[in-house]
Coordinates of C-alpha atoms and ligand atoms in Angstrom, one line a residue:
X28 CA 30.0 -47.2 49.4
X29 CA 33.6 -45.9 49.5
X30 CA 34.8 -49.4 50.3
X31 CA 32.9 -50.7 47.4
X32 CA 34.3 -48.1 45.1
X33 CA 37.8 -49.1 46.3
X34 CA 37.0 -52.8 45.6
X35 CA 35.9 -51.9 42.1
X36 CA 39.1 -50.0 41.3
X37 CA 41.7 -52.1 43.1
X38 CA 40.1 -55.5 43.4
X39 CA 40.3 -55.9 47.2
X40 CA 38.9 -54.5 50.4
X41 CA 40.5 -51.4 51.7
X42 CA 42.6 -51.6 54.9
X43 CA 41.3 -48.3 56.2
X44 CA 38.4 -46.0 55.6
X45 CA 38.2 -42.4 57.1
X46 CA 36.1 -39.4 56.5
X47 CA 36.4 -35.6 57.0
X48 CA 33.4 -33.2 57.0
X49 CA 32.9 -29.9 55.3
X50 CA 31.9 -26.9 57.4
X51 CA 29.6 -24.0 57.7
X52 CA 30.7 -20.9 59.6
X53 CA 28.0 -19.5 61.9
X54 CA 29.8 -16.3 62.7
X55 CA 33.3 -14.9 62.6
X56 CA 34.0 -14.3 59.0
X57 CA 37.4 -13.1 57.7
X58 CA 38.7 -13.0 61.2
X59 CA 40.8 -16.2 61.3
X60 CA 43.8 -14.8 59.3
X61 CA 43.6 -11.7 61.6
X62 CA 44.2 -13.9 64.6
X63 CA 40.6 -13.4 65.7
X64 CA 37.6 -15.6 66.7
X65 CA 35.4 -17.9 64.7
X66 CA 32.4 -20.1 65.4
X67 CA 32.0 -22.7 62.7
X68 CA 30.3 -26.1 62.8
X69 CA 31.2 -29.3 60.9
X70 CA 28.4 -30.5 58.7
X71 CA 27.1 -34.0 58.0
X72 CA 28.6 -34.0 54.5
X73 CA 31.9 -35.7 54.1
X74 CA 34.9 -36.6 51.9
X75 CA 35.6 -40.3 52.4
X76 CA 39.0 -42.0 51.8
X77 CA 39.6 -45.7 51.4
X78 CA 42.9 -47.3 50.8
X79 CA 45.7 -49.8 51.4
X80 CA 49.4 -49.8 51.7
X81 CA 51.8 -50.5 48.9
X82 CA 55.3 -51.9 49.3
X83 CA 56.9 -49.1 47.2
X84 CA 56.8 -45.3 47.3
X85 CA 54.1 -44.8 44.8
X86 CA 50.7 -43.2 45.5
X87 CA 47.9 -44.1 43.2
X88 CA 44.8 -42.0 43.8
X89 CA 41.4 -42.1 42.2
X90 CA 39.2 -39.1 42.6
X91 CA 35.7 -40.5 42.3
X92 CA 34.0 -37.1 41.9
X93 CA 36.3 -36.2 39.0
X94 CA 36.5 -39.7 37.5
X95 CA 40.2 -39.1 37.3
X96 CA 43.4 -40.8 38.5
X97 CA 46.9 -39.8 39.3
X98 CA 50.1 -41.6 40.2
X99 CA 53.0 -39.9 42.0
X100 CA 56.1 -40.9 43.8
X101 CA 56.6 -39.8 47.4
X102 CA 60.3 -39.1 46.5
X103 CA 59.4 -36.3 44.0
X104 CA 56.2 -34.5 45.2
X105 CA 55.5 -31.6 42.8
X106 CA 52.5 -29.5 42.0
X107 CA 50.4 -30.9 39.2
X108 CA 48.5 -28.2 37.2
X109 CA 46.8 -30.9 35.0
X110 CA 45.1 -32.5 38.0
X111 CA 44.7 -29.6 40.5
X112 CA 42.5 -31.8 42.8
X113 CA 45.6 -34.0 43.5
X114 CA 47.6 -31.1 44.9
X115 CA 45.8 -31.4 48.3
X116 CA 47.0 -35.0 48.6
X117 CA 50.5 -34.2 47.3
X118 CA 50.8 -31.2 49.7
X119 CA 49.7 -33.2 52.7
X120 CA 52.1 -36.1 51.9
X121 CA 55.0 -33.7 51.3
X122 CA 54.5 -31.9 54.7
X123 CA 54.0 -35.1 56.6
X124 CA 57.4 -36.3 55.3
X125 CA 59.1 -33.0 55.9
X126 CA 57.9 -33.0 59.5
X127 CA 59.5 -36.4 60.0
X128 CA 56.9 -39.0 59.2
X129 CA 58.2 -41.5 56.8
X130 CA 55.3 -42.6 54.5
X131 CA 54.8 -45.6 52.4
X132 CA 53.1 -45.9 49.0
X133 CA 49.3 -46.3 48.9
X134 CA 46.4 -47.1 46.6
X135 CA 43.4 -45.0 47.5
X136 CA 40.1 -43.7 46.3
X137 CA 38.4 -40.6 47.7
X138 CA 35.2 -38.7 47.1
X139 CA 32.1 -37.5 48.9
X140 CA 29.1 -35.2 49.1
X141 CA 30.4 -31.9 50.3
X142 CA 29.0 -29.4 47.7
X143 CA 32.0 -28.1 45.7
X144 CA 32.8 -24.5 44.9
X145 CA 30.1 -23.5 47.4
X146 CA 32.2 -22.1 50.2
X147 CA 31.6 -25.2 52.4
X148 CA 35.3 -26.2 52.5
X149 CA 35.4 -29.3 50.5
X150 CA 39.1 -28.7 50.0
X151 CA 39.8 -28.5 53.7
X152 CA 37.9 -31.8 54.0
X153 CA 40.2 -33.4 51.4
X154 CA 43.3 -32.1 53.2
X155 CA 42.2 -33.1 56.7
X156 CA 40.9 -36.4 55.3
X157 CA 44.2 -37.1 53.7
X158 CA 46.0 -36.5 57.0
X159 CA 43.6 -38.8 58.8
X160 CA 44.0 -41.4 56.1
X161 CA 47.9 -41.5 56.4
X162 CA 47.6 -41.4 60.2
X163 CA 45.3 -44.4 60.3
X164 CA 47.0 -46.4 57.5
X165 CA 50.5 -46.1 58.9
X166 CA 49.5 -45.7 62.6
X167 CA 51.3 -42.3 62.8
X168 CA 50.8 -40.5 66.1
X169 CA 50.1 -36.9 65.4
X170 CA 48.9 -34.3 67.8
X171 CA 45.5 -33.1 66.3
X172 CA 46.5 -29.4 66.3
X173 CA 49.8 -30.3 64.5
X174 CA 47.8 -32.3 62.0
X175 CA 45.5 -29.3 61.4
X176 CA 48.5 -27.0 61.0
X177 CA 50.0 -29.4 58.5
X178 CA 46.7 -29.6 56.5
X179 CA 46.7 -25.8 56.4
X180 CA 50.3 -25.7 55.1
X181 CA 49.2 -27.9 52.2
X182 CA 46.6 -25.2 51.4
X183 CA 48.9 -22.2 52.0
X184 CA 52.2 -23.3 50.8
X185 CA 51.4 -26.0 48.3
X186 CA 48.1 -25.2 46.7
X187 CA 48.9 -21.5 47.2
X188 CA 45.8 -20.0 48.9
X189 CA 46.6 -17.7 51.9
X190 CA 43.7 -18.9 53.9
X191 CA 43.4 -18.9 57.7
X192 CA 43.1 -22.0 59.9
X193 CA 39.4 -22.2 60.5
X194 CA 38.4 -24.7 57.8
X195 CA 41.0 -27.3 58.6
X196 CA 40.4 -26.9 62.3
X197 CA 36.7 -27.5 62.2
X198 CA 36.9 -30.3 59.7
X199 CA 39.3 -32.0 62.2
X200 CA 37.8 -31.2 65.5
X201 CA 34.1 -30.4 65.1
X202 CA 31.6 -32.1 67.4
X203 CA 28.2 -33.5 66.9
X204 CA 25.4 -31.1 67.9
X205 CA 28.0 -28.4 68.7
X206 CA 29.7 -25.4 67.1
X207 CA 33.3 -24.8 67.8
X208 CA 34.6 -21.5 69.3
X209 CA 38.2 -21.0 68.3
X210 CA 40.7 -18.4 69.2
X211 CA 42.8 -18.3 66.1
X212 CA 45.8 -16.8 67.9
X213 CA 46.5 -19.4 70.6
X214 CA 44.3 -22.1 69.0
X215 CA 42.4 -22.6 72.3
X216 CA 38.9 -23.9 71.6
X217 CA 35.8 -25.1 73.1
X218 CA 32.6 -26.8 71.8
X219 CA 29.4 -24.8 72.3
X220 CA 26.2 -26.9 72.3
X221 CA 23.6 -26.1 69.6
X222 CA 20.5 -26.5 71.8
X223 CA 16.9 -25.8 71.1
X224 CA 14.5 -26.5 68.3
X225 CA 16.7 -25.0 65.7
X226 CA 18.1 -26.0 62.3
X227 CA 21.1 -24.9 60.3
X228 CA 19.7 -24.2 56.8
X229 CA 22.3 -23.3 54.1
X230 CA 21.2 -21.8 50.8
X231 CA 23.6 -22.1 47.8
X232 CA 23.4 -19.1 45.6
X233 CA 24.7 -21.3 42.8
X234 CA 27.0 -18.5 41.8
X235 CA 30.6 -19.4 40.9
X236 CA 33.0 -17.8 43.3
X237 CA 35.2 -16.5 40.5
X238 CA 36.4 -13.5 42.4
X239 CA 36.9 -15.3 45.7
X240 CA 40.6 -16.2 45.2
X241 CA 41.9 -12.9 44.0
X242 CA 39.7 -10.7 46.2
X243 CA 40.6 -12.9 49.2
X244 CA 44.2 -12.1 48.7
X245 CA 43.4 -8.5 48.4
X246 CA 41.6 -8.6 51.8
X247 CA 44.4 -10.4 53.5
X248 CA 46.8 -7.7 52.2
X249 CA 44.6 -4.8 53.2
X250 CA 44.3 -6.2 56.8
X251 CA 48.1 -6.3 56.9
X252 CA 48.3 -2.7 55.6
X253 CA 45.8 -1.5 58.2
X254 CA 48.0 -3.0 61.0
X255 CA 51.0 -1.2 59.5
X256 CA 49.1 2.1 59.5
X257 CA 48.0 1.6 63.1
X258 CA 51.6 0.9 64.1
X259 CA 52.8 4.1 62.4
X260 CA 50.4 5.9 64.8
X261 CA 52.3 4.3 67.7
X262 CA 49.9 1.4 68.4
X263 CA 51.7 -1.7 69.5
X264 CA 49.7 -4.4 67.8
X265 CA 50.4 -7.6 66.0
X266 CA 47.2 -8.0 64.1
X267 CA 43.7 -6.5 63.8
X268 CA 42.8 -8.8 66.7
X269 CA 44.6 -6.5 69.0
X270 CA 42.5 -3.4 68.0
X271 CA 39.7 -2.5 70.3
X272 CA 36.5 -0.8 69.2
X273 CA 37.6 2.3 71.2
X274 CA 41.0 2.4 69.3
X275 CA 39.1 2.1 66.0
X276 CA 36.9 5.0 66.9
X277 CA 39.8 7.2 68.2
X278 CA 42.4 6.4 65.7
X279 CA 40.6 4.9 62.7
X280 CA 40.2 8.3 61.1
X281 CA 43.9 8.2 60.5
X282 CA 43.6 5.2 58.3
X283 CA 43.2 5.1 54.6
X284 CA 39.4 5.1 53.9
X285 CA 39.2 1.6 52.5
X286 CA 41.4 0.2 55.2
X287 CA 39.2 1.8 57.8
X288 CA 36.2 -0.1 56.5
X289 CA 38.1 -3.4 56.4
X290 CA 39.4 -2.9 60.0
X291 CA 35.9 -1.9 61.1
X292 CA 34.5 -5.2 60.0
X293 CA 37.3 -7.3 61.6
X294 CA 37.1 -5.4 65.0
X295 CA 33.3 -5.5 65.2
X296 CA 33.1 -9.1 64.0
X297 CA 35.5 -10.3 66.7
X298 CA 33.2 -8.6 69.3
X299 CA 30.2 -10.2 67.7
X300 CA 31.7 -13.7 67.9
X301 CA 32.4 -13.3 71.6
X302 CA 28.9 -12.0 72.3
X303 CA 27.4 -14.7 70.1
X304 CA 29.1 -17.5 72.1
X305 CA 27.8 -16.0 75.4
X306 CA 24.2 -15.7 74.1
X307 CA 24.3 -19.2 72.5
X308 CA 25.4 -20.6 75.8
X309 CA 22.5 -18.9 77.5
X310 CA 20.2 -20.3 74.8
X311 CA 19.3 -16.8 73.5
X312 CA 18.8 -17.6 69.8
X313 CA 17.1 -14.4 69.1
X314 CA 20.1 -12.4 70.1
X315 CA 22.4 -14.8 68.3
X316 CA 20.4 -14.3 65.1
X317 CA 20.6 -10.5 65.4
X318 CA 24.4 -10.8 65.6
X319 CA 24.3 -12.9 62.4
X320 CA 22.2 -10.3 60.6
X321 CA 24.7 -7.6 61.8
X322 CA 27.6 -9.7 60.6
X323 CA 26.1 -9.8 57.1
X324 CA 25.7 -6.0 57.0
X325 CA 29.3 -5.6 58.0
X326 CA 30.5 -8.1 55.4
X327 CA 28.4 -6.4 52.7
X328 CA 29.1 -2.8 53.5
X329 CA 32.5 -2.7 55.2
X330 CA 34.4 -5.8 54.0
X331 CA 32.6 -5.7 50.7
X332 CA 32.7 -9.5 50.0
X333 CA 29.0 -10.2 49.5
X334 CA 27.3 -10.3 46.2
X335 CA 23.8 -9.3 44.8
X336 CA 22.7 -13.0 45.0
X337 CA 23.9 -13.5 48.6
X338 CA 22.2 -10.2 49.6
X339 CA 18.9 -11.3 48.0
X340 CA 19.0 -14.6 49.7
X341 CA 19.6 -12.9 53.1
X342 CA 16.8 -10.4 52.5
X343 CA 14.3 -13.1 51.6
X344 CA 15.4 -15.1 54.6
X345 CA 14.9 -12.2 57.0
X346 CA 11.3 -11.8 56.0
X347 CA 10.4 -15.4 56.9
X348 CA 8.7 -16.6 60.0
X349 CA 10.8 -18.8 62.2
X350 CA 14.1 -17.2 61.2
X351 CA 16.6 -16.2 63.9
X352 CA 19.3 -14.8 61.7
X353 CA 20.9 -15.0 58.2
X354 CA 24.2 -14.1 56.7
X355 CA 26.6 -15.0 54.0
X356 CA 29.1 -17.6 55.1
X357 CA 32.7 -18.4 54.0
X358 CA 34.9 -16.2 51.9
X359 CA 32.1 -14.6 49.9
X360 CA 31.6 -13.5 46.3
X361 CA 29.1 -16.3 45.8
X362 CA 28.7 -19.5 47.6
X363 CA 26.2 -19.9 50.4
X364 CA 24.2 -18.1 53.1
X365 CA 23.7 -19.7 56.6
X366 CA 20.4 -19.4 58.3
X367 CA 19.3 -20.3 61.8
X368 CA 15.7 -21.4 61.6
X369 CA 13.1 -22.8 64.0
X370 CA 12.9 -26.5 63.5
X371 CA 9.3 -26.7 62.4
X372 CA 9.7 -23.7 60.1
X373 CA 12.6 -25.2 58.1
X374 CA 10.4 -26.7 55.3
X375 CA 8.3 -23.6 54.6
X376 CA 11.5 -21.6 54.9
X377 CA 13.2 -23.7 52.2
X378 CA 10.2 -23.3 49.9
X379 CA 10.0 -19.5 50.4
X380 CA 13.7 -19.1 49.7
X381 CA 13.5 -21.1 46.5
X382 CA 10.4 -19.3 45.2
X383 CA 11.7 -15.9 46.2
X384 CA 15.1 -16.4 44.7
X385 CA 13.6 -17.7 41.4
X386 CA 11.2 -14.7 41.3
X387 CA 13.8 -12.1 42.2
X388 CA 16.8 -13.2 40.0
X389 CA 15.5 -16.1 38.0
X390 CA 17.9 -18.4 39.7
X391 CA 17.7 -21.8 41.5
X392 CA 19.0 -22.1 45.0
X393 CA 19.8 -25.5 46.4
X394 CA 18.9 -25.6 50.1
X395 CA 20.5 -28.0 52.6
X396 CA 19.5 -28.7 56.2
X397 CA 22.7 -29.7 58.0
X398 CA 23.3 -31.3 61.4
X399 CA 26.5 -30.3 63.2
X400 CA 28.8 -33.4 63.1
X401 CA 32.0 -34.9 64.4
X402 CA 35.4 -33.9 62.9
X403 CA 37.8 -36.4 61.3
X404 CA 40.1 -36.3 64.4
X405 CA 37.7 -35.6 67.2
X406 CA 38.4 -38.0 70.0
X407 CA 35.6 -40.5 70.3
X408 CA 34.1 -39.5 67.0
X409 CA 31.5 -41.7 65.3
X410 CA 33.3 -44.0 62.9
X411 CA 32.6 -43.7 59.2
Ligands
GLA510 C1 37.8 -19.1 53.6 C2 39.2 -19.4 54.2 C3 39.0 -19.4 55.8 C4 38.4 -18.0 56.2 C5 37.1 -17.8 55.4 C6 36.5 -16.4 55.7 O1 36.9 -20.2 53.9 O2 39.6 -20.7 53.9 O3 40.3 -19.5 56.3 O4 39.3 -17.0 56.1 O5 37.3 -17.9 54.0 O6 36.1 -16.3 57.0

């Protein structure tokens, strides 16, 4: 399909086609920028890129999902507020060049089926897809972790969102039928098999994440402030990752009240992720689900990033047979919930969610059943 789209626009077959998946985070929310632990999975929804080299330094990019086109020169890469979608591509090409990779102009089309503005990281998929595209087109040799860091720089320094590294990491290095356990401090990771008769069901609240950007920045700042306050008490820590539950109980009272709540979430969430990995490896989905439910409570009450719609979706889910656990996923303030559901209960679960959500709030929830998939840079990944 993407090759056909390229042909339609540029009149020839593309030289390369790559794809990068979106992601859903199973547990470990708002922990990545605190140097903590996360457990996301790549989903079987992708952004595809197709393109060919040019002989000059011009990039001509068609965004199929926006029916829009931009042209820019690799010699003057600047932010474009009229075509914000293009900033992911611009940022990636800028940082590839500034890290020593000489690029060449390209004609390209890109687009896909990762739901947008839903907290499923369609933007990370564009960034990682763009890196993978240049890598394949020009036969660049990049270490995957360097590629991931570069994609994140595009998001942080070019697009201007102070996000952590989780989304780019999982879009690049996810694995089919596995979640990925990542330590965001040293970037060591391992894939954890998703075994058993279980489905990842994601419910889209349909609510625009209007607050997500500004409140996200507030949370990042509050976490930094909590670290400073702990340091003033004499604790030698770099990030909230270094705070143990015992420290929180002993010293937390000395923190500003709101900062205490934020720190409580991060400290307990990091513990939950480690426990979740253990129980998942033992195949104890019931216990895993309980940790997901606890994570939701913590995000709702201590981190305060949930919303009425997300809470309603989680409450309905938790009443359904065959559910192991349910929680909001991603940055919050709208977007999606993630649910671990027994395989044969997935259909009735979907129906119950949609009916319940309609009845409670008069809103329609789109429901997706995802399979964990390969990342764009995963060695041996299935080809697009
Ligand atoms: C967004 C960010 C991630 C992460 C999550 C919350 O998806 O891009 O880095 O912080 O929010 O866990």
